[in-house]
Amino acid sequence: MFDGTVPAELGNLVHLVYLNLNSNNLTGELPKEFSNLINLRELRLSSNNFNGKLPSFQSCKQLRILELEASGFEGPIPSGISLLHNLTEIRITDLNGGASEFPHLENMKALTKLMLRNCNISGPIPIYLANLSLTLLDLSFNRLEGHIPDFEGAIYLQTMEINGCPKHLPCPKKDGYSLHINCGGGQTKIGNTMYVADESQGGPMTWQAAGNWGFSSTGHFWDVNANAAYYQTKNVSVLTMNESQLYTSARLSPLSLTYYGRCLANGNYTVTLHFAEIVFRDNRSFQSLGRRIFNVYIQDELVLKDFDIETVAQGVDKAVVRKFNNTVVKIKTIEIRFYWAGKGTRAVPNRGIYGPLISAISIESNFKPHSDQRKKIVIVVGAVTFSLCLMFTILFIFWRRRHSGSITSREQELRGLDLQTGLFTFRQIKAATNNFDDNNKIGEGGFGSVYKGILLDGTLIAVKQLSSKSKQGNREFVNEIGMISGLQHPNLVRLYGCCIEGNRLLLVYEYMENNSLARALFGPKEWQLNLGWRTRLRICIGIARGLAFLHEESRLKIVHRDIKATNVLLDGDLNPKISDFGLAKLTEDDNTHISTRVAGTIGYMAPEYALWGYLTNKADVYSFGVVALEIAAGKDNMKFRPSDQYVCLLDWALVLQQKGCLIELVDPKLGPDFDKEEAIKMIKIALLCTNPSPALRPAMSAVVSMLEGHLDIQDLVMDPSIYGDEYRFRPLKDKYDELQLQSSNEAQTHTDSMVTTEIGSSSTSTK
């Protein structure tokens, strides 16, 4: 029952091997002195209220058990956890904050228990998990996708939890208007209301259906040899509350318990939930120290957070009734979920009695059932209304076609989409750009020309003309634009809308007053901006945040493919915004393999992408590392060669790293007025991002944490010969020359994009 922060003095206990701080009320961040506990074998910090990023504990190489269930920490799961090769058990659940990639655990040969539940993990389930000696595996409530690996050969695996989706059964023709369930008990009548029995046994993966309702239970009691009896409970003392029949039994779960009311008429309902703590005691003994804390969701909306029955009722064996009015049923189904988010006690008073508990559920409609006559009236009125709407729609389309000439199929399809942006006509674009006057042309990029424009309301815009060489179908193209327009983040250039008329493909973006980062750092002197160190660090962090959003946080995961200083634009306050995200896919021809259409820029492309066409978001991480070096040095990666011994800025940085004098890389224009430690840190992070092996590059969310000082930087000194050696570097150029020969038209446009400014540029560029 401790509260407050963990004292830093714990770090002095360097011989400590076992530390259990579970089920307290501890807050704050773990002290950095924790890295001194190099002899720890077991660390348990579950059910607390810590904040800050989840530590990697990478200095604790002897760790066998790491337990962080509902600890309060923020994700993502740090990449440094892969260095803890001696772990036999990992339990990490309910992380706040950013998304995570699946951690690299392939070298943890001793791992037998793995729980990564509700950690916002995306992507596929690694195949190597089937080769580990796992006995228990819980990956439930994440954002995993793809196929589940074949665990047939995993002879030790006893329990595997991936998700808990229930089956869907057909409904009878007649809708229901109420439902009453005595959870975990027999049929019971209260007044004139009959509560149906719910006596079926539960289990770690259970789905039970009974007419117009059902329930699913997921979760395994990890620390006990549980049987079906653990999933139901009976009262252990005499109950004296009203309607005590509802509280003599209850259903519980170690993780998630969901009740479904099915075949209900659509409309508003009142949901009443009955609770009573009939397991814990208040007899001033060890038995009274148990805490049951869980969340309740109705129709996927959180209605009770960190709900503690005993605390609310002010004692055990006391009823707690919670009513929720105006619960909307739209598709004839109501879903009530009780979810254990890792808080409370798991071994007090006994192991295996934690998790949500519910005694009874009542669902009543807030409206009267429709009579057959009223249904007929509604049907007739609906049919008449539909007919009128259809007629007016046809007349409007006919009028629109006569007055607007010809509306192309692409524009028609576009009108059917909710792009969350504006639909501009070609006439509006012409007026805004003064008929695409050359004086308003501000760039010539790989995707087409860029013009500055002014809307009637005074809004400045940048209009990008897409080259009309895409062979995508109308619907696919419009869908792509719609998905891109829905991605909004402070560090992404905002897409206001588009214009699709005939063969014209135009995108309308926000105008960026300070042009590109490339021009501000190493453009012509008259265009360069005086960027101080704090501004450069803020720009670097902003770019990292934008990429982390594209890779891990947005609903549509995007690999940019062409991160470079010219594709980072600066607004009036010098805030960085990434441009051209998602456009590489729009200009790909049909049936063109990625290896013959590399959408990137030499000098920024990751080796595995340039040489073999292997594309993941780690390619963007590599490109970001190059841009971060350019920010620190104020120099163009490909144009900077201090001597014939060096290929590029990155090559020079690697040599300086080996010599231990990275500070020489910092832009001399900064003078002495900059934070040397922060500069060295940024350069080290940049070099970490440009590791030749994509597996060793950090995720962008981890890069953000490192830049902000929330995560330690892993020192990794690389051999500069990987960039300077003719044998290693030559294939990159050969591959690039090959691409130019294969598609001269595409390559010429692509080459232009390497050296030209992008959206929001204020002048045309030269090769």
mmCIF file with all atom_site columns, N, CA and C in Angstrom, residues 172-180 193 212 261-271 327 329 332 334 362-372 374-375:
data_model
loop_
_atom_site.group_PDB
_atom_site.id
_atom_site.type_symbol
_atom_site.label_atom_id
_atom_site.label_alt_id
_atom_site.label_comp_id
_atom_site.label_asym_id
_atom_site.label_entity_id
_atom_site.label_seq_id
_atom_site.pdbx_PDB_ins_code
_atom_site.Cartn_x
_atom_site.Cartn_y
_atom_site.Cartn_z
_atom_site.occupancy
_atom_site.B_iso_or_equiv
_atom_site.pdbx_formal_charge
_atom_site.auth_seq_id
_atom_site.auth_comp_id
_atom_site.auth_asym_id
_atom_site.auth_atom_id
_atom_site.pdbx_PDB_model_num
ATOM 1   N N  . PRO A 1 172 ? -33.990 -14.533 -34.789 1.00 0.00 ? 172 PRO A N  1
ATOM 2   C CA . PRO A 1 172 ? -35.351 -14.811 -35.262 1.00 0.00 ? 172 PRO A CA 1
ATOM 3   C C  . PRO A 1 172 ? -35.976 -13.536 -35.814 1.00 0.00 ? 172 PRO A C  1
ATOM 4   N N  . LYS A 1 173 ? -37.137 -13.679 -36.479 1.00 0.00 ? 173 LYS A N  1
ATOM 5   C CA . LYS A 1 173 ? -37.763 -12.514 -37.095 1.00 0.00 ? 173 LYS A CA 1
ATOM 6   C C  . LYS A 1 173 ? -38.269 -11.511 -36.060 1.00 0.00 ? 173 LYS A C  1
ATOM 7   N N  . LYS A 1 174 ? -38.664 -11.991 -34.888 1.00 0.00 ? 174 LYS A N  1
ATOM 8   C CA . LYS A 1 174 ? -39.249 -11.114 -33.889 1.00 0.00 ? 174 LYS A CA 1
ATOM 9   C C  . LYS A 1 174 ? -38.171 -10.517 -33.002 1.00 0.00 ? 174 LYS A C  1
ATOM 10  N N  . ASP A 1 175 ? -38.167 -9.187  -32.878 1.00 0.00 ? 175 ASP A N  1
ATOM 11  C CA . ASP A 1 175 ? -37.171 -8.500  -32.057 1.00 0.00 ? 175 ASP A CA 1
ATOM 12  C C  . ASP A 1 175 ? -37.542 -8.566  -30.579 1.00 0.00 ? 175 ASP A C  1
ATOM 13  N N  . GLY A 1 176 ? -36.512 -8.478  -29.726 1.00 0.00 ? 176 GLY A N  1
ATOM 14  C CA . GLY A 1 176 ? -36.723 -8.405  -28.291 1.00 0.00 ? 176 GLY A CA 1
ATOM 15  C C  . GLY A 1 176 ? -36.589 -6.978  -27.791 1.00 0.00 ? 176 GLY A C  1
ATOM 16  N N  . TYR A 1 177 ? -37.122 -6.735  -26.581 1.00 0.00 ? 177 TYR A N  1
ATOM 17  C CA . TYR A 1 177 ? -37.104 -5.383  -26.024 1.00 0.00 ? 177 TYR A CA 1
ATOM 18  C C  . TYR A 1 177 ? -36.562 -5.368  -24.595 1.00 0.00 ? 177 TYR A C  1
ATOM 19  N N  . SER A 1 178 ? -36.178 -6.525  -24.062 1.00 0.00 ? 178 SER A N  1
ATOM 20  C CA . SER A 1 178 ? -35.631 -6.572  -22.705 1.00 0.00 ? 178 SER A CA 1
ATOM 21  C C  . SER A 1 178 ? -34.821 -7.851  -22.545 1.00 0.00 ? 178 SER A C  1
ATOM 22  N N  . LEU A 1 179 ? -33.953 -7.841  -21.527 1.00 0.00 ? 179 LEU A N  1
ATOM 23  C CA . LEU A 1 179 ? -33.119 -9.002  -21.234 1.00 0.00 ? 179 LEU A CA 1
ATOM 24  C C  . LEU A 1 179 ? -32.665 -8.901  -19.788 1.00 0.00 ? 179 LEU A C  1
ATOM 25  N N  . HIS A 1 180 ? -32.760 -10.035 -19.038 1.00 0.00 ? 180 HIS A N  1
ATOM 26  C CA . HIS A 1 180 ? -32.362 -10.056 -17.632 1.00 0.00 ? 180 HIS A CA 1
ATOM 27  C C  . HIS A 1 180 ? -31.578 -11.342 -17.375 1.00 0.00 ? 180 HIS A C  1
ATOM 28  N N  . THR A 1 193 ? -40.148 -9.687  -12.710 1.00 0.00 ? 193 THR A N  1
ATOM 29  C CA . THR A 1 193 ? -39.070 -9.844  -13.690 1.00 0.00 ? 193 THR A CA 1
ATOM 30  C C  . THR A 1 193 ? -38.366 -11.168 -13.479 1.00 0.00 ? 193 THR A C  1
ATOM 31  N N  . ASN A 1 212 ? -31.448 -15.417 -27.122 1.00 0.00 ? 212 ASN A N  1
ATOM 32  C CA . ASN A 1 212 ? -31.178 -14.034 -27.522 1.00 0.00 ? 212 ASN A CA 1
ATOM 33  C C  . ASN A 1 212 ? -30.035 -13.399 -26.732 1.00 0.00 ? 212 ASN A C  1
ATOM 34  N N  . GLY A 1 261 ? -26.319 -8.975  -25.654 1.00 0.00 ? 261 GLY A N  1
ATOM 35  C CA . GLY A 1 261 ? -27.762 -9.038  -25.833 1.00 0.00 ? 261 GLY A CA 1
ATOM 36  C C  . GLY A 1 261 ? -28.038 -9.000  -27.315 1.00 0.00 ? 261 GLY A C  1
ATOM 37  N N  . ARG A 1 262 ? -28.680 -10.023 -27.834 1.00 0.00 ? 262 ARG A N  1
ATOM 38  C CA . ARG A 1 262 ? -28.852 -10.174 -29.277 1.00 0.00 ? 262 ARG A CA 1
ATOM 39  C C  . ARG A 1 262 ? -30.315 -10.004 -29.667 1.00 0.00 ? 262 ARG A C  1
ATOM 40  N N  . CYS A 1 263 ? -30.495 -9.706  -30.951 1.00 0.00 ? 263 CYS A N  1
ATOM 41  C CA . CYS A 1 263 ? -31.839 -9.690  -31.539 1.00 0.00 ? 263 CYS A CA 1
ATOM 42  C C  . CYS A 1 263 ? -32.748 -8.665  -30.867 1.00 0.00 ? 263 CYS A C  1
ATOM 43  N N  . LEU A 1 264 ? -32.176 -7.556  -30.455 1.00 0.00 ? 264 LEU A N  1
ATOM 44  C CA . LEU A 1 264 ? -32.950 -6.492  -29.822 1.00 0.00 ? 264 LEU A CA 1
ATOM 45  C C  . LEU A 1 264 ? -33.390 -5.482  -30.873 1.00 0.00 ? 264 LEU A C  1
ATOM 46  N N  . ALA A 1 265 ? -34.569 -4.910  -30.687 1.00 0.00 ? 265 ALA A N  1
ATOM 47  C CA . ALA A 1 265 ? -35.031 -3.858  -31.579 1.00 0.00 ? 265 ALA A CA 1
ATOM 48  C C  . ALA A 1 265 ? -34.122 -2.644  -31.430 1.00 0.00 ? 265 ALA A C  1
ATOM 49  N N  . ASN A 1 266 ? -33.820 -1.994  -32.517 1.00 0.00 ? 266 ASN A N  1
ATOM 50  C CA . ASN A 1 266 ? -32.954 -0.817  -32.462 1.00 0.00 ? 266 ASN A CA 1
ATOM 51  C C  . ASN A 1 266 ? -33.646 0.315   -31.722 1.00 0.00 ? 266 ASN A C  1
ATOM 52  N N  . GLY A 1 267 ? -32.861 1.045   -30.927 1.00 0.00 ? 267 GLY A N  1
ATOM 53  C CA . GLY A 1 267 ? -33.404 2.141   -30.137 1.00 0.00 ? 267 GLY A CA 1
ATOM 54  C C  . GLY A 1 267 ? -32.599 2.359   -28.875 1.00 0.00 ? 267 GLY A C  1
ATOM 55  N N  . ASN A 1 268 ? -33.138 3.158   -27.957 1.00 0.00 ? 268 ASN A N  1
ATOM 56  C CA . ASN A 1 268 ? -32.459 3.474   -26.695 1.00 0.00 ? 268 ASN A CA 1
ATOM 57  C C  . ASN A 1 268 ? -32.888 2.510   -25.589 1.00 0.00 ? 268 ASN A C  1
ATOM 58  N N  . TYR A 1 269 ? -31.914 2.119   -24.762 1.00 0.00 ? 269 TYR A N  1
ATOM 59  C CA . TYR A 1 269 ? -32.159 1.169   -23.674 1.00 0.00 ? 269 TYR A CA 1
ATOM 60  C C  . TYR A 1 269 ? -31.523 1.683   -22.394 1.00 0.00 ? 269 TYR A C  1
ATOM 61  N N  . THR A 1 270 ? -32.003 1.169   -21.277 1.00 0.00 ? 270 THR A N  1
ATOM 62  C CA . THR A 1 270 ? -31.379 1.383   -19.974 1.00 0.00 ? 270 THR A CA 1
ATOM 63  C C  . THR A 1 270 ? -30.709 0.086   -19.541 1.00 0.00 ? 270 THR A C  1
ATOM 64  N N  . VAL A 1 271 ? -29.426 0.173   -19.259 1.00 0.00 ? 271 VAL A N  1
ATOM 65  C CA . VAL A 1 271 ? -28.653 -0.989  -18.817 1.00 0.00 ? 271 VAL A CA 1
ATOM 66  C C  . VAL A 1 271 ? -28.393 -0.845  -17.325 1.00 0.00 ? 271 VAL A C  1
ATOM 67  N N  . THR A 1 327 ? -28.602 4.028   -23.705 1.00 0.00 ? 327 THR A N  1
ATOM 68  C CA . THR A 1 327 ? -27.655 3.183   -24.423 1.00 0.00 ? 327 THR A CA 1
ATOM 69  C C  . THR A 1 327 ? -28.261 2.834   -25.783 1.00 0.00 ? 327 THR A C  1
ATOM 70  N N  . VAL A 1 329 ? -28.834 0.991   -29.260 1.00 0.00 ? 329 VAL A N  1
ATOM 71  C CA . VAL A 1 329 ? -28.695 -0.256  -30.006 1.00 0.00 ? 329 VAL A CA 1
ATOM 72  C C  . VAL A 1 329 ? -28.973 0.059   -31.469 1.00 0.00 ? 329 VAL A C  1
ATOM 73  N N  . LYS A 1 332 ? -29.116 -4.253  -33.591 1.00 0.00 ? 332 LYS A N  1
ATOM 74  C CA . LYS A 1 332 ? -29.827 -5.289  -32.844 1.00 0.00 ? 332 LYS A CA 1
ATOM 75  C C  . LYS A 1 332 ? -28.956 -6.006  -31.813 1.00 0.00 ? 332 LYS A C  1
ATOM 76  N N  . ILE A 1 334 ? -26.346 -5.506  -28.251 1.00 0.00 ? 334 ILE A N  1
ATOM 77  C CA . ILE A 1 334 ? -25.729 -4.700  -27.207 1.00 0.00 ? 334 ILE A CA 1
ATOM 78  C C  . ILE A 1 334 ? -24.589 -5.506  -26.610 1.00 0.00 ? 334 ILE A C  1
ATOM 79  N N  . SER A 1 362 ? -29.409 -6.271  -16.308 1.00 0.00 ? 362 SER A N  1
ATOM 80  C CA . SER A 1 362 ? -30.783 -6.007  -16.735 1.00 0.00 ? 362 SER A CA 1
ATOM 81  C C  . SER A 1 362 ? -30.758 -4.992  -17.876 1.00 0.00 ? 362 SER A C  1
ATOM 82  N N  . ILE A 1 363 ? -31.478 -5.308  -18.960 1.00 0.00 ? 363 ILE A N  1
ATOM 83  C CA . ILE A 1 363 ? -31.547 -4.422  -20.129 1.00 0.00 ? 363 ILE A CA 1
ATOM 84  C C  . ILE A 1 363 ? -33.010 -4.191  -20.459 1.00 0.00 ? 363 ILE A C  1
ATOM 85  N N  . GLU A 1 364 ? -33.452 -2.925  -20.448 1.00 0.00 ? 364 GLU A N  1
ATOM 86  C CA . GLU A 1 364 ? -34.844 -2.581  -20.719 1.00 0.00 ? 364 GLU A CA 1
ATOM 87  C C  . GLU A 1 364 ? -34.904 -1.470  -21.765 1.00 0.00 ? 364 GLU A C  1
ATOM 88  N N  . SER A 1 365 ? -35.802 -1.616  -22.745 1.00 0.00 ? 365 SER A N  1
ATOM 89  C CA . SER A 1 365 ? -35.954 -0.580  -23.766 1.00 0.00 ? 365 SER A CA 1
ATOM 90  C C  . SER A 1 365 ? -36.611 0.660   -23.167 1.00 0.00 ? 365 SER A C  1
ATOM 91  N N  . ASN A 1 366 ? -36.250 1.835   -23.704 1.00 0.00 ? 366 ASN A N  1
ATOM 92  C CA . ASN A 1 366 ? -36.863 3.095   -23.278 1.00 0.00 ? 366 ASN A CA 1
ATOM 93  C C  . ASN A 1 366 ? -38.019 3.496   -24.191 1.00 0.00 ? 366 ASN A C  1
ATOM 94  N N  . PHE A 1 367 ? -38.520 2.552   -24.971 1.00 0.00 ? 367 PHE A N  1
ATOM 95  C CA . PHE A 1 367 ? -39.608 2.826   -25.903 1.00 0.00 ? 367 PHE A CA 1
ATOM 96  C C  . PHE A 1 367 ? -40.533 1.618   -25.931 1.00 0.00 ? 367 PHE A C  1
ATOM 97  N N  . LYS A 1 368 ? -41.746 1.837   -26.400 1.00 0.00 ? 368 LYS A N  1
ATOM 98  C CA . LYS A 1 368 ? -42.728 0.770   -26.451 1.00 0.00 ? 368 LYS A CA 1
ATOM 99  C C  . LYS A 1 368 ? -42.584 -0.017  -27.751 1.00 0.00 ? 368 LYS A C  1
ATOM 100 N N  . PRO A 1 369 ? -42.862 -1.326  -27.695 1.00 0.00 ? 369 PRO A N  1
ATOM 101 C CA . PRO A 1 369 ? -42.801 -2.130  -28.923 1.00 0.00 ? 369 PRO A CA 1
ATOM 102 C C  . PRO A 1 369 ? -43.777 -1.604  -29.964 1.00 0.00 ? 369 PRO A C  1
ATOM 103 N N  . HIS A 1 370 ? -43.362 -1.632  -31.231 1.00 0.00 ? 370 HIS A N  1
ATOM 104 C CA . HIS A 1 370 ? -44.235 -1.171  -32.308 1.00 0.00 ? 370 HIS A CA 1
ATOM 105 C C  . HIS A 1 370 ? -45.315 -2.209  -32.587 1.00 0.00 ? 370 HIS A C  1
ATOM 106 N N  . SER A 1 371 ? -46.547 -1.740  -32.793 1.00 0.00 ? 371 SER A N  1
ATOM 107 C CA . SER A 1 371 ? -47.621 -2.640  -33.235 1.00 0.00 ? 371 SER A CA 1
ATOM 108 C C  . SER A 1 371 ? -47.480 -2.880  -34.730 1.00 0.00 ? 371 SER A C  1
ATOM 109 N N  . ASP A 1 372 ? -48.153 -3.901  -35.229 1.00 0.00 ? 372 ASP A N  1
ATOM 110 C CA . ASP A 1 372 ? -48.090 -4.205  -36.652 1.00 0.00 ? 372 ASP A CA 1
ATOM 111 C C  . ASP A 1 372 ? -48.622 -3.048  -37.486 1.00 0.00 ? 372 ASP A C  1
ATOM 112 N N  . ARG A 1 374 ? -48.590 0.178   -36.727 1.00 0.00 ? 374 ARG A N  1
ATOM 113 C CA . ARG A 1 374 ? -47.607 1.256   -36.759 1.00 0.00 ? 374 ARG A CA 1
ATOM 114 C C  . ARG A 1 374 ? -46.461 0.896   -37.689 1.00 0.00 ? 374 ARG A C  1
ATOM 115 N N  . LYS A 1 375 ? -46.089 -0.374  -37.721 1.00 0.00 ? 375 LYS A N  1
ATOM 116 C CA . LYS A 1 375 ? -45.026 -0.790  -38.628 1.00 0.00 ? 375 LYS A CA 1
ATOM 117 C C  . LYS A 1 375 ? -45.431 -0.543  -40.074 1.00 0.00 ? 375 LYS A C  1
#
